Short mmCIF file of C-alpha atoms in Angstrom, two decimals:
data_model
loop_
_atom_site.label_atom_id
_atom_site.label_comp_id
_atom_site.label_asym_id
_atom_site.label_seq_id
_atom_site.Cartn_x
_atom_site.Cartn_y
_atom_site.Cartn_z
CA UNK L 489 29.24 -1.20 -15.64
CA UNK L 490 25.59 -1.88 -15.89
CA UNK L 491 23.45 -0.15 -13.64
CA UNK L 492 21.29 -2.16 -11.10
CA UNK L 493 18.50 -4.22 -11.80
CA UNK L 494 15.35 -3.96 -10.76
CA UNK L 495 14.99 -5.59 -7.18
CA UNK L 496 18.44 -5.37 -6.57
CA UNK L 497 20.11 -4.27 -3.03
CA UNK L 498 22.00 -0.89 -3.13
CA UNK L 499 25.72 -1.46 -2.82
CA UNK L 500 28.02 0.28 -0.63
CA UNK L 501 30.99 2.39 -2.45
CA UNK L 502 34.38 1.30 -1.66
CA UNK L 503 35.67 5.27 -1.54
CA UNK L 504 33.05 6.83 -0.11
CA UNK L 505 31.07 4.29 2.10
CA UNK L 506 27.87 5.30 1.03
CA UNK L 507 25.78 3.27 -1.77
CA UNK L 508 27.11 3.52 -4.92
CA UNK L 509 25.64 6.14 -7.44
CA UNK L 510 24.70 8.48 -4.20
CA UNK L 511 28.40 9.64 -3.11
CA UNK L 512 28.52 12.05 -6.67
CA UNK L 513 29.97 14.47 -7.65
CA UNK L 514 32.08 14.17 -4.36
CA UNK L 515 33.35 10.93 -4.74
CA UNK L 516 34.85 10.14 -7.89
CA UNK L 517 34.07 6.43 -7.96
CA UNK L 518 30.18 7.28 -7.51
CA UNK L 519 30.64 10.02 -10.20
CA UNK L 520 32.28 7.98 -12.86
CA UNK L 521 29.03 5.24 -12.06
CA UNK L 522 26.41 8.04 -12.91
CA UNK L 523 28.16 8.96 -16.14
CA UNK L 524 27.86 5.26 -16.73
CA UNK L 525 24.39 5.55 -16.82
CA UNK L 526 24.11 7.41 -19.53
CA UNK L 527 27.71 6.25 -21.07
CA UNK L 528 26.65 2.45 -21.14
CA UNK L 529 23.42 3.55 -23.61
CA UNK L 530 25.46 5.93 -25.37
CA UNK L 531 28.19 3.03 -26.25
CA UNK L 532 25.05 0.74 -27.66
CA UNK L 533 23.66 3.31 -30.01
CA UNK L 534 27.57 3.58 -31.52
CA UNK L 535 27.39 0.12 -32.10
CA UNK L 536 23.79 0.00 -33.66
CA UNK L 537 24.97 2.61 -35.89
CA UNK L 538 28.20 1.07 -36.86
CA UNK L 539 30.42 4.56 -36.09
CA UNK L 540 33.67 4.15 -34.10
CA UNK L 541 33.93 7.47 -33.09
CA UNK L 542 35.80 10.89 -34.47
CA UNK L 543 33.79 12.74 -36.79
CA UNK L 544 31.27 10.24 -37.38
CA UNK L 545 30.45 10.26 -34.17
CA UNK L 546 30.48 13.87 -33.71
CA UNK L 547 27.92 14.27 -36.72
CA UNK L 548 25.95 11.97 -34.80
CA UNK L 549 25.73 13.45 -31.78
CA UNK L 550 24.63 16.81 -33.49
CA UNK L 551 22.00 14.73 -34.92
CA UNK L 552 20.54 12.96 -31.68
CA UNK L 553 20.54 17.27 -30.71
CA UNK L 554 18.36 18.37 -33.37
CA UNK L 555 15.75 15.95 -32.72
CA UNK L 556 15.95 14.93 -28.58
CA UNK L 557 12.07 13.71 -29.05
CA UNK L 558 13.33 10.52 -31.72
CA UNK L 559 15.94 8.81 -28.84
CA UNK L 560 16.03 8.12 -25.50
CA UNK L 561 16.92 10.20 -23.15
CA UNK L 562 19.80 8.63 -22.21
CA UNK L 563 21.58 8.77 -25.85
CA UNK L 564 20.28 12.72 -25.81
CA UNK L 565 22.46 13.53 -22.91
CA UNK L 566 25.48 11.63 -23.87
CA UNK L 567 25.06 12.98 -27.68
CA UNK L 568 25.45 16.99 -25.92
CA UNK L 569 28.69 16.59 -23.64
CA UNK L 570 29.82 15.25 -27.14
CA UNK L 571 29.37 19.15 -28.23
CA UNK L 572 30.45 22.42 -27.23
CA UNK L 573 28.53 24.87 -26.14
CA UNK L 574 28.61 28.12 -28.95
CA UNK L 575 28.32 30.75 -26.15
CA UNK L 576 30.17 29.18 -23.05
CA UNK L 577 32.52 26.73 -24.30
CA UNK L 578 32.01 24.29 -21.95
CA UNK L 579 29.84 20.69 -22.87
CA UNK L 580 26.23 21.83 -24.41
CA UNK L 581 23.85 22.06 -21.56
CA UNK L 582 26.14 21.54 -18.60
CA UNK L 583 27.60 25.63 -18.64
CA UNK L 584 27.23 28.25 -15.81
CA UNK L 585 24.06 29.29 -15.33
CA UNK L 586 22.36 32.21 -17.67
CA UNK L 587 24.52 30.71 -20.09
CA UNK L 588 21.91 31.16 -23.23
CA UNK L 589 22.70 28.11 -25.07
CA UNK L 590 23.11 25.42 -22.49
CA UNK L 591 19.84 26.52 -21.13
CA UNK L 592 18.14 25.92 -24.75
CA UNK L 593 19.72 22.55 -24.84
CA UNK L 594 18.70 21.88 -21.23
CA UNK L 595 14.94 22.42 -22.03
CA UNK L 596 14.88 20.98 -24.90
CA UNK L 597 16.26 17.83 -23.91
CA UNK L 598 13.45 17.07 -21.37
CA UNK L 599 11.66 15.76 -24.51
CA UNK L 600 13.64 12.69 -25.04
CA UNK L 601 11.80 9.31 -24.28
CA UNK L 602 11.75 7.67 -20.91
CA UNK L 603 10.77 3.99 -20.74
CA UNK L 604 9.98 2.74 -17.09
CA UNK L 605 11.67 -0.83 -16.85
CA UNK L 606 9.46 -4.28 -15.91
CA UNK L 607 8.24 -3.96 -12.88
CA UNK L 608 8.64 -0.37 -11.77
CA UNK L 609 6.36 2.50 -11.05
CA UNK L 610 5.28 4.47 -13.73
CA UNK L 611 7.31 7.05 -13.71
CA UNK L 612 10.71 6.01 -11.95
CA UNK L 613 12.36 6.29 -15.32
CA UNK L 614 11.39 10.00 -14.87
CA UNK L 615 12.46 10.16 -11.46
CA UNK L 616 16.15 8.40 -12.26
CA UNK L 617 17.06 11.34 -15.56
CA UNK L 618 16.15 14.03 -13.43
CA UNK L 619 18.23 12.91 -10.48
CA UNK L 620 21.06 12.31 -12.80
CA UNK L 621 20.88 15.21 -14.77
CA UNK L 622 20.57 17.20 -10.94
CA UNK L 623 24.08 15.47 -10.23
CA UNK L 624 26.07 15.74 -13.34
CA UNK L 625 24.69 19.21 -13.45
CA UNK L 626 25.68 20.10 -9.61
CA UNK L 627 26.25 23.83 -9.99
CA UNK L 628 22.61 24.67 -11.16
CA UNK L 629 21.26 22.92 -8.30
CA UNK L 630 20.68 24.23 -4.93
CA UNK L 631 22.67 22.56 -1.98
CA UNK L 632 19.42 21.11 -0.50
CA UNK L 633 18.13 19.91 -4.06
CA UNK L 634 21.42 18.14 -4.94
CA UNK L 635 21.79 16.51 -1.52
CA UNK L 636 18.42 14.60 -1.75
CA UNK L 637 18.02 13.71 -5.17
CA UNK L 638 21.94 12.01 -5.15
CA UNK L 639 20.99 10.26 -2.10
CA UNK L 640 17.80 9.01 -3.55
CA UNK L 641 19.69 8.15 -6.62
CA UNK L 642 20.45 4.48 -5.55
CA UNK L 643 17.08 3.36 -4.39
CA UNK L 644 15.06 4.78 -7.60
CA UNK L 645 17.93 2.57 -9.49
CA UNK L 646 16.21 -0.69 -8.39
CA UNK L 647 12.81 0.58 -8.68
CA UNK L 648 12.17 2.60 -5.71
CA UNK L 649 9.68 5.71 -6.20
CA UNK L 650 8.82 7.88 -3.44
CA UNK L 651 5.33 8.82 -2.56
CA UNK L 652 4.65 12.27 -3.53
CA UNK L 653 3.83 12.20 0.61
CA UNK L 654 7.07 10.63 1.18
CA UNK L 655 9.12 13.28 -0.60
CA UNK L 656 6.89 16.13 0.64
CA UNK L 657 7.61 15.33 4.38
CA UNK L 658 11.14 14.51 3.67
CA UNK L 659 11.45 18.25 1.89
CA UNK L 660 9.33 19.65 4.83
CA UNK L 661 11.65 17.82 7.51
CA UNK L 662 15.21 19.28 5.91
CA UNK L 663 13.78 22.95 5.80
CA UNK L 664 12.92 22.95 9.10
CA UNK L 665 16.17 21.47 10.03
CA UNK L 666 19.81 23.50 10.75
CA UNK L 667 21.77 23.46 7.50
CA UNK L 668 24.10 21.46 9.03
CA UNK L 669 22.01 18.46 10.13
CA UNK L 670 20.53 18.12 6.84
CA UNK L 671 22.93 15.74 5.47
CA UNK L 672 22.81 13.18 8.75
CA UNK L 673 19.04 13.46 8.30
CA UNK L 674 18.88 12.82 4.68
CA UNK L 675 21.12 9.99 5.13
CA UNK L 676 18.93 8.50 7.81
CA UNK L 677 15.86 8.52 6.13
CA UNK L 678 17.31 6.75 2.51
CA UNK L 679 19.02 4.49 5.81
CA UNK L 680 15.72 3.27 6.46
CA UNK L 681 14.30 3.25 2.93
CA UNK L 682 17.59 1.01 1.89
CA UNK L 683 16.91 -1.23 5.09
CA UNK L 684 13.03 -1.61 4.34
CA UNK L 685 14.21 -2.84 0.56
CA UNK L 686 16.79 -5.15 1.53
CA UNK L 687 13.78 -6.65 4.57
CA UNK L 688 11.21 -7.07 1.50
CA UNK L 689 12.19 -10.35 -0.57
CA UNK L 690 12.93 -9.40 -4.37
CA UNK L 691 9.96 -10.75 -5.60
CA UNK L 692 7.75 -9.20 -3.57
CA UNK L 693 9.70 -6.08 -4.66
CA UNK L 694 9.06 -6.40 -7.95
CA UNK L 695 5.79 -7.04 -7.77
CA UNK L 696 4.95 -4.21 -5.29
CA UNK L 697 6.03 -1.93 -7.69
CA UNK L 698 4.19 -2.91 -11.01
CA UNK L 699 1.28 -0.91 -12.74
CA UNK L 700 -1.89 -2.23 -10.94
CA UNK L 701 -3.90 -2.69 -13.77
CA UNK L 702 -3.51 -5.96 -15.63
CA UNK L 703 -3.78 -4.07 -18.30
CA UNK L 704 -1.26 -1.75 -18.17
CA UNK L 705 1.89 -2.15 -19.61
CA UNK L 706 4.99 -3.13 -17.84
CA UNK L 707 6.86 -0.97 -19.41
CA UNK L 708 5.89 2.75 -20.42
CA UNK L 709 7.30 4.89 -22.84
CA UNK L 710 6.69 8.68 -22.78
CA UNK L 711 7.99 11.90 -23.70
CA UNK L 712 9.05 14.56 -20.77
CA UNK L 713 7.55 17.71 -22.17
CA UNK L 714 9.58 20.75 -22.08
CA UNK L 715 9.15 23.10 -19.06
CA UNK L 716 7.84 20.13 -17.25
CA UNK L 717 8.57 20.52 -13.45
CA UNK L 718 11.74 18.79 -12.46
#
């Protein structure tokens, strides 16, 4: 499955009756649509490189490792759970934490490209690895952390960012907040972010979002440097 275009209108999930993409790694449907994310892009780069699978694409994968800054970031995360990891055993990057190896690989990863689509804010392409990487990678991720960025998940699919303001009185509201309200509050604020999307027609959307400058480039491409925050 194709993830959502740009302007789209967040579905609901079928299992877990939240909108699709946000319900992981709880809900299997939701989880099996993040892997897609980086699946679907993995899939292409097989094809533009004629290998099928087996060894080939094994050889491949350890290739797209060595050098994360050459591919997108989307092919660099697909090319390590096609690896094991030589201290943990478990998929390169995504063992228990300390584990010396995945951590490498985790770091070193953050320098694979990120291109921001048409007609989104510099920097949602950012925004969207991180939050998948926070969700396929749930066990590195505090309980707080994971809940926000997989609920956000949906809305930066279509082109949403948040306003650094937005996301620092969001964070500020959940801290200050019993543990266990912070999932009915988080849930009512990307409520009313979903709502104030599906209000705004698509083209308005769309344009809302773009670059400002009429010179700037729809789409960007840039490298996440390692140690970045994120």
């Amino acid at each position: 499955m194709r993830r959502p275009e740009v302007g789209a209108v967040p579905r609901r999930c079928a299992q877990c009756g939240g909108y699709e993409y946000g319900g992981a790694p709880a809900c299997g449907v939701c989880r099996r649509l993040v892997d897609g994310v980086v699946e679907e892009e993995w899939g292409a780069f097989l094809r533009r490189w004629d290998v099928a699978g087996g060894d080939e694409e094994r050889s491949l994968a350890e290739m797209v490792a060595a050098e994360p800054d050459r591919y997108d970031w989307r092919v660099v995360d697909a090319a390590l759970d096609r690896l094991e990891c030589p201290d943990c055993g478990d998929r390169l990057a995504r063992g228990p934490v300390g584990c010396p190896a995945c951590d490498l690989a985790h770091g070193f990863r953050y320098a694979a490209i990120e291109t921001d689509r048409p007609g989104v804010p510099p920097g949602n392409e950012h925004a969207i690895r991180v939050n998948v990487s926070v969700v396929r990678r749930p066990h590195v991720t505090s309980d707080g952390e994971l809940l926000v960025r997989r609920l956000l998940l949906p809305l930066l699919l279509v082109g949403y960012l948040p306003a650094t303001e937005e996301a620092q009185r969001l964070s500020a509201q959940l801290k200050k907040s019993p543990p266990e309200r912070r999932a009915l509050l988080a849930e009512r604020a990307v409520e009313a972010l979903a709502a104030k999307l599906s209000r705004t027609p698509r083209a308005a959307r769309g344009a809302a979002s773009s670059p400002t400058s009429p010179d700037t480039p729809a789409a960007t491409r840039r490298r996440s440097a390692r140690g970045r925050p994120r």
